[in-house]
Coordinates of N, CA, C and O in Angstrom, one line a residue:
M1195 N -46.7 -124.8 -56.7 CA -47.5 -124.2 -55.7 C -47.0 -123.0 -55.1 O -47.8 -122.0 -54.9
A1196 N -45.7 -122.9 -54.9 CA -45.1 -121.7 -54.4 C -45.3 -120.5 -55.3 O -45.6 -119.4 -54.8
I1197 N -45.2 -120.7 -56.6 CA -45.4 -119.6 -57.5 C -46.8 -119.1 -57.5 O -47.1 -117.9 -57.5
L1198 N -47.8 -120.0 -57.4 CA -49.2 -119.7 -57.3 C -49.5 -119.0 -56.0 O -50.2 -118.0 -56.0
A1199 N -48.9 -119.4 -54.9 CA -49.1 -118.8 -53.6 C -48.5 -117.4 -53.7 O -49.2 -116.4 -53.1
E1200 N -47.4 -117.2 -54.3 CA -46.8 -115.8 -54.4 C -47.7 -114.9 -55.2 O -47.8 -113.8 -54.9
L1201 N -48.2 -115.5 -56.3 CA -49.1 -114.7 -57.2 C -50.3 -114.2 -56.4 O -50.7 -113.1 -56.5
L1202 N -50.9 -115.1 -55.7 CA -52.1 -114.8 -54.9 C -51.8 -113.8 -53.8 O -52.5 -112.8 -53.6
S1203 N -50.6 -114.0 -53.1 CA -50.2 -113.1 -52.1 C -50.0 -111.7 -52.6 O -50.4 -110.7 -52.1
A1204 N -49.3 -111.6 -53.8 CA -49.0 -110.3 -54.4 C -50.3 -109.6 -54.8 O -50.4 -108.4 -54.7
A1205 N -51.2 -110.4 -55.3 CA -52.5 -109.8 -55.8 C -53.4 -109.3 -54.7 O -54.1 -108.3 -54.9
L1206 N -53.4 -110.1 -53.6 CA -54.4 -109.8 -52.6 C -53.8 -109.1 -51.4 O -54.6 -108.7 -50.5
D1207 N -52.5 -108.9 -51.3 CA -51.9 -108.3 -50.2 C -52.4 -106.9 -50.0 O -52.4 -106.1 -50.9
Q1208 N -52.8 -106.6 -48.8 CA -53.4 -105.3 -48.5 C -52.4 -104.4 -47.8 O -51.8 -104.9 -46.8
N1209 N -52.3 -103.1 -48.1 CA -51.5 -102.2 -47.4 C -52.5 -101.2 -46.7 O -53.2 -100.5 -47.3
C1210 N -52.5 -101.3 -45.4 CA -53.4 -100.5 -44.6 C -53.0 -99.1 -44.2 O -53.6 -98.4 -43.4
C1211 N -51.9 -98.7 -44.8 CA -51.3 -97.3 -44.5 C -52.3 -96.2 -44.8 O -52.4 -95.2 -44.1
L1212 N -53.0 -96.4 -45.9 CA -54.0 -95.4 -46.3 C -55.4 -96.0 -46.5 O -55.5 -97.1 -47.1
W1213 N -56.4 -95.4 -46.0 CA -57.7 -95.9 -46.1 C -58.1 -96.1 -47.6 O -58.7 -97.1 -47.9
H1214 N -57.7 -95.1 -48.4 CA -58.1 -95.2 -49.8 C -57.5 -96.4 -50.6 O -58.0 -96.8 -51.6
A1215 N -56.3 -96.8 -50.1 CA -55.6 -97.9 -50.8 C -56.3 -99.3 -50.5 O -56.3 -100.2 -51.3
A1216 N -56.8 -99.4 -49.3 CA -57.5 -100.7 -48.9 C -58.5 -100.4 -47.8 O -58.3 -100.7 -46.6
P1217 N -59.7 -99.9 -48.2 CA -60.6 -99.5 -47.2 C -61.1 -100.6 -46.3 O -61.3 -100.4 -45.1
S1218 N -61.4 -101.8 -46.8 CA -61.9 -102.9 -46.0 C -60.8 -103.3 -45.0 O -61.1 -103.6 -43.8
A1219 N -59.6 -103.5 -45.5 CA -58.5 -103.9 -44.6 C -58.2 -102.8 -43.5 O -58.0 -103.2 -42.3
A1220 N -58.3 -101.6 -43.9 CA -58.1 -100.5 -42.9 C -59.2 -100.5 -41.8 O -58.9 -100.3 -40.6
E1221 N -60.4 -100.8 -42.2 CA -61.5 -100.8 -41.3 C -61.4 -102.1 -40.3 O -61.7 -102.0 -39.1
I1222 N -60.9 -103.2 -40.9 CA -60.7 -104.4 -40.1 C -59.6 -104.1 -39.0 O -59.7 -104.4 -37.9
E1223 N -58.5 -103.4 -39.5 CA -57.4 -103.1 -38.6 C -57.9 -102.1 -37.5 O -57.6 -102.3 -36.3
R1224 N -58.7 -101.1 -37.9 CA -59.3 -100.2 -36.9 C -60.1 -100.9 -35.8 O -60.0 -100.7 -34.6
Q1225 N -61.0 -101.9 -36.3 CA -61.8 -102.6 -35.4 C -61.0 -103.5 -34.4 O -61.3 -103.6 -33.2
V1226 N -60.0 -104.2 -35.0 CA -59.1 -105.0 -34.1 C -58.4 -104.2 -33.1 O -58.3 -104.6 -31.9
I1227 N -57.9 -103.0 -33.5 CA -57.2 -102.1 -32.5 C -58.2 -101.7 -31.4 O -57.9 -101.6 -30.2
A1228 N -59.5 -101.4 -31.8 CA -60.5 -101.0 -30.8 C -60.7 -102.2 -29.8 O -60.9 -101.9 -28.6
W1229 N -60.8 -103.4 -30.3 CA -61.0 -104.6 -29.5 C -59.8 -104.7 -28.5 O -60.0 -105.0 -27.3
I1230 N -58.6 -104.6 -29.0 CA -57.4 -104.7 -28.2 C -57.4 -103.6 -27.1 O -57.1 -103.9 -25.9
A1231 N -57.7 -102.4 -27.5 CA -57.8 -101.3 -26.5 C -58.8 -101.6 -25.4 O -58.5 -101.3 -24.3
E1232 N -60.0 -102.0 -25.8 CA -61.0 -102.4 -24.8 C -60.5 -103.5 -23.9 O -60.7 -103.4 -22.7
F1233 N -59.9 -104.5 -24.5 CA -59.4 -105.7 -23.7 C -58.4 -105.3 -22.6 O -58.4 -105.8 -21.5
I1234 N -57.5 -104.3 -23.0 CA -56.4 -103.9 -22.0 C -56.8 -102.7 -21.2 O -56.0 -102.2 -20.4
G1235 N -58.0 -102.2 -21.4 CA -58.5 -101.1 -20.5 C -58.1 -99.7 -21.0 O -58.1 -98.8 -20.2
Y1236 N -57.8 -99.5 -22.3 CA -57.5 -98.2 -22.8 C -58.8 -97.5 -23.1 O -59.8 -98.1 -23.2
A1237 N -58.7 -96.2 -23.3 CA -59.8 -95.4 -23.6 C -60.4 -95.8 -25.0 O -59.7 -96.4 -25.8
S1238 N -61.7 -95.6 -25.2 CA -62.4 -96.0 -26.4 C -61.8 -95.3 -27.6 O -62.0 -95.8 -28.7
D1239 N -61.2 -94.1 -27.5 CA -60.7 -93.4 -28.6 C -59.2 -93.7 -28.8 O -58.6 -92.9 -29.6
A1240 N -58.6 -94.7 -28.2 CA -57.2 -95.0 -28.4 C -57.0 -95.5 -29.8 O -57.9 -96.0 -30.5
G1241 N -55.8 -95.2 -30.3 CA -55.5 -95.6 -31.7 C -54.3 -96.5 -31.7 O -53.7 -96.8 -30.6
G1242 N -53.9 -96.9 -32.9 CA -52.7 -97.7 -33.0 C -52.5 -98.2 -34.4 O -53.2 -97.8 -35.3
A1243 N -51.6 -99.2 -34.6 CA -51.3 -99.8 -35.9 C -50.9 -101.2 -35.6 O -50.2 -101.5 -34.7
I1244 N -51.3 -102.1 -36.5 CA -50.8 -103.4 -36.5 C -49.6 -103.6 -37.4 O -49.8 -103.2 -38.6
V1245 N -48.5 -104.0 -36.9 CA -47.3 -104.1 -37.7 C -46.9 -105.6 -37.8 O -47.4 -106.5 -37.1
S1246 N -45.9 -105.8 -38.6 CA -45.5 -107.2 -38.9 C -44.7 -107.9 -37.9 O -44.6 -109.2 -37.9
G1247 N -44.1 -107.2 -36.9 CA -43.3 -107.9 -35.9 C -42.7 -106.9 -34.9 O -42.9 -105.7 -35.0
G1248 N -41.9 -107.5 -34.0 CA -41.3 -106.7 -32.9 C -40.4 -105.6 -33.4 O -40.4 -104.5 -32.9
S1249 N -39.5 -105.9 -34.4 CA -38.6 -104.9 -34.8 C -39.3 -103.7 -35.5 O -39.0 -102.5 -35.2
T1250 N -40.3 -104.0 -36.3 CA -41.1 -102.9 -36.9 C -41.8 -102.1 -35.8 O -41.9 -100.9 -35.9
A1251 N -42.4 -102.8 -34.8 CA -43.1 -102.2 -33.7 C -42.1 -101.2 -33.0 O -42.5 -100.1 -32.7
N1252 N -40.9 -101.7 -32.7 CA -39.9 -100.9 -32.0 C -39.6 -99.6 -32.8 O -39.5 -98.5 -32.3
L1253 N -39.3 -99.8 -34.1 CA -38.9 -98.7 -34.9 C -40.1 -97.7 -35.1 O -39.9 -96.5 -35.0
T1254 N -41.3 -98.2 -35.2 CA -42.5 -97.3 -35.2 C -42.6 -96.5 -34.0 O -42.9 -95.3 -34.0
C1255 N -42.5 -97.2 -32.8 CA -42.6 -96.5 -31.5 C -41.5 -95.4 -31.3 O -41.8 -94.3 -30.9
L1256 N -40.3 -95.7 -31.8 CA -39.2 -94.7 -31.7 C -39.5 -93.5 -32.6 O -39.2 -92.4 -32.2
S1257 N -40.0 -93.8 -33.8 CA -40.4 -92.7 -34.7 C -41.4 -91.8 -34.1 O -41.4 -90.6 -34.1
V1258 N -42.5 -92.4 -33.5 CA -43.6 -91.6 -32.9 C -43.1 -90.9 -31.7 O -43.3 -89.7 -31.6
A1259 N -42.3 -91.5 -30.9 CA -41.7 -90.8 -29.7 C -40.8 -89.6 -30.1 O -40.9 -88.6 -29.5
R1260 N -40.0 -89.8 -31.1 CA -39.2 -88.7 -31.6 C -40.0 -87.6 -32.1 O -39.7 -86.4 -31.8
R1261 N -41.0 -87.9 -32.9 CA -41.8 -86.8 -33.4 C -42.6 -86.1 -32.3 O -42.8 -84.9 -32.4
V1262 N -43.1 -86.8 -31.3 CA -44.0 -86.2 -30.3 C -43.2 -85.5 -29.2 O -43.5 -84.4 -28.7
K1263 N -42.0 -86.1 -28.8 CA -41.3 -85.6 -27.6 C -40.1 -84.7 -28.0 O -39.6 -84.0 -27.1
A1264 N -39.7 -84.6 -29.2 CA -38.5 -83.8 -29.5 C -39.0 -82.3 -29.4 O -40.0 -81.9 -29.8
P1265 N -38.1 -81.5 -28.8 CA -38.5 -80.1 -28.6 C -38.3 -79.2 -29.8 O -38.3 -78.0 -29.7
F1266 N -38.2 -79.8 -31.0 CA -38.1 -79.1 -32.2 C -38.7 -80.0 -33.3 O -39.1 -81.1 -33.1
D1267 N -38.9 -79.4 -34.5 CA -39.6 -80.1 -35.6 C -38.7 -81.0 -36.3 O -38.0 -80.6 -37.3
V1268 N -38.6 -82.3 -35.9 CA -37.7 -83.3 -36.5 C -38.0 -83.6 -37.9 O -37.2 -83.7 -38.8
A1269 N -39.3 -83.6 -38.3 CA -39.7 -84.0 -39.6 C -39.3 -83.0 -40.6 O -38.8 -83.3 -41.7
N1270 N -39.3 -81.7 -40.3 CA -39.0 -80.7 -41.3 C -37.5 -80.2 -41.2 O -36.9 -79.9 -42.2
D1271 N -37.0 -80.2 -39.9 CA -35.7 -79.6 -39.7 C -34.6 -80.7 -39.6 O -33.4 -80.3 -39.6
G1272 N -34.9 -81.9 -39.3 CA -33.9 -82.9 -39.1 C -33.4 -83.0 -37.7 O -33.7 -82.1 -36.9
L1273 N -32.7 -84.1 -37.4 CA -32.2 -84.3 -36.0 C -31.1 -83.3 -35.6 O -30.9 -83.0 -34.4
G1274 N -30.4 -82.7 -36.6 CA -29.4 -81.8 -36.3 C -29.9 -80.4 -35.9 O -29.1 -79.5 -35.5
A1275 N -31.2 -80.2 -36.0 CA -31.7 -78.9 -35.7 C -31.9 -78.6 -34.2 O -32.2 -77.4 -33.8
G1276 N -31.7 -79.5 -33.4 CA -31.9 -79.3 -31.9 C -30.9 -80.1 -31.1 O -29.9 -80.7 -31.6
P1277 N -31.1 -80.1 -29.8 CA -30.2 -80.8 -28.9 C -30.3 -82.3 -29.2 O -31.3 -82.9 -29.7
P1278 N -29.2 -83.1 -28.8 CA -29.3 -84.5 -28.9 C -30.4 -85.1 -28.1 O -30.8 -84.7 -27.1
L1279 N -31.0 -86.2 -28.7 CA -32.1 -86.9 -28.0 C -31.5 -88.1 -27.4 O -30.6 -88.7 -27.9
T1280 N -32.1 -88.5 -26.3 CA -31.7 -89.7 -25.5 C -32.7 -90.8 -25.5 O -33.9 -90.5 -25.3
V1281 N -32.3 -92.0 -25.7 CA -33.2 -93.2 -25.6 C -32.6 -94.1 -24.6 O -31.4 -94.5 -24.8
Y1282 N -33.3 -94.5 -23.6 CA -32.8 -95.5 -22.6 C -33.2 -96.9 -23.1 O -34.4 -97.1 -23.4
I1283 N -32.2 -97.8 -23.1 CA -32.5 -99.2 -23.5 C -31.8 -100.1 -22.5 O -31.0 -99.7 -21.7
S1284 N -32.2 -101.4 -22.6 CA -31.6 -102.4 -21.7 C -30.4 -102.9 -22.4 O -30.1 -102.7 -23.6
E1285 N -29.6 -103.7 -21.7 CA -28.4 -104.3 -22.3 C -28.8 -105.4 -23.2 O -28.2 -105.7 -24.2

């Protein structure tokens, strides 16, 4: 059973990173994010991503924050191209 389950999972597993790779799964993810945004009172044009867990969510958020808030182009120039960045965390 485990081998059959793995076969089905590998064959049907959808990757929503690109719309062209899995259009139906990407549209379902988009709709679920819209419902969540409406539920918590965000704007109707809010976006997001559904990830597999807390660690992935934290890494994704740090990556987005670094790209948006760094005063230099981190993606093209790397972290060494500008001043050190600070992240505040709890103990």
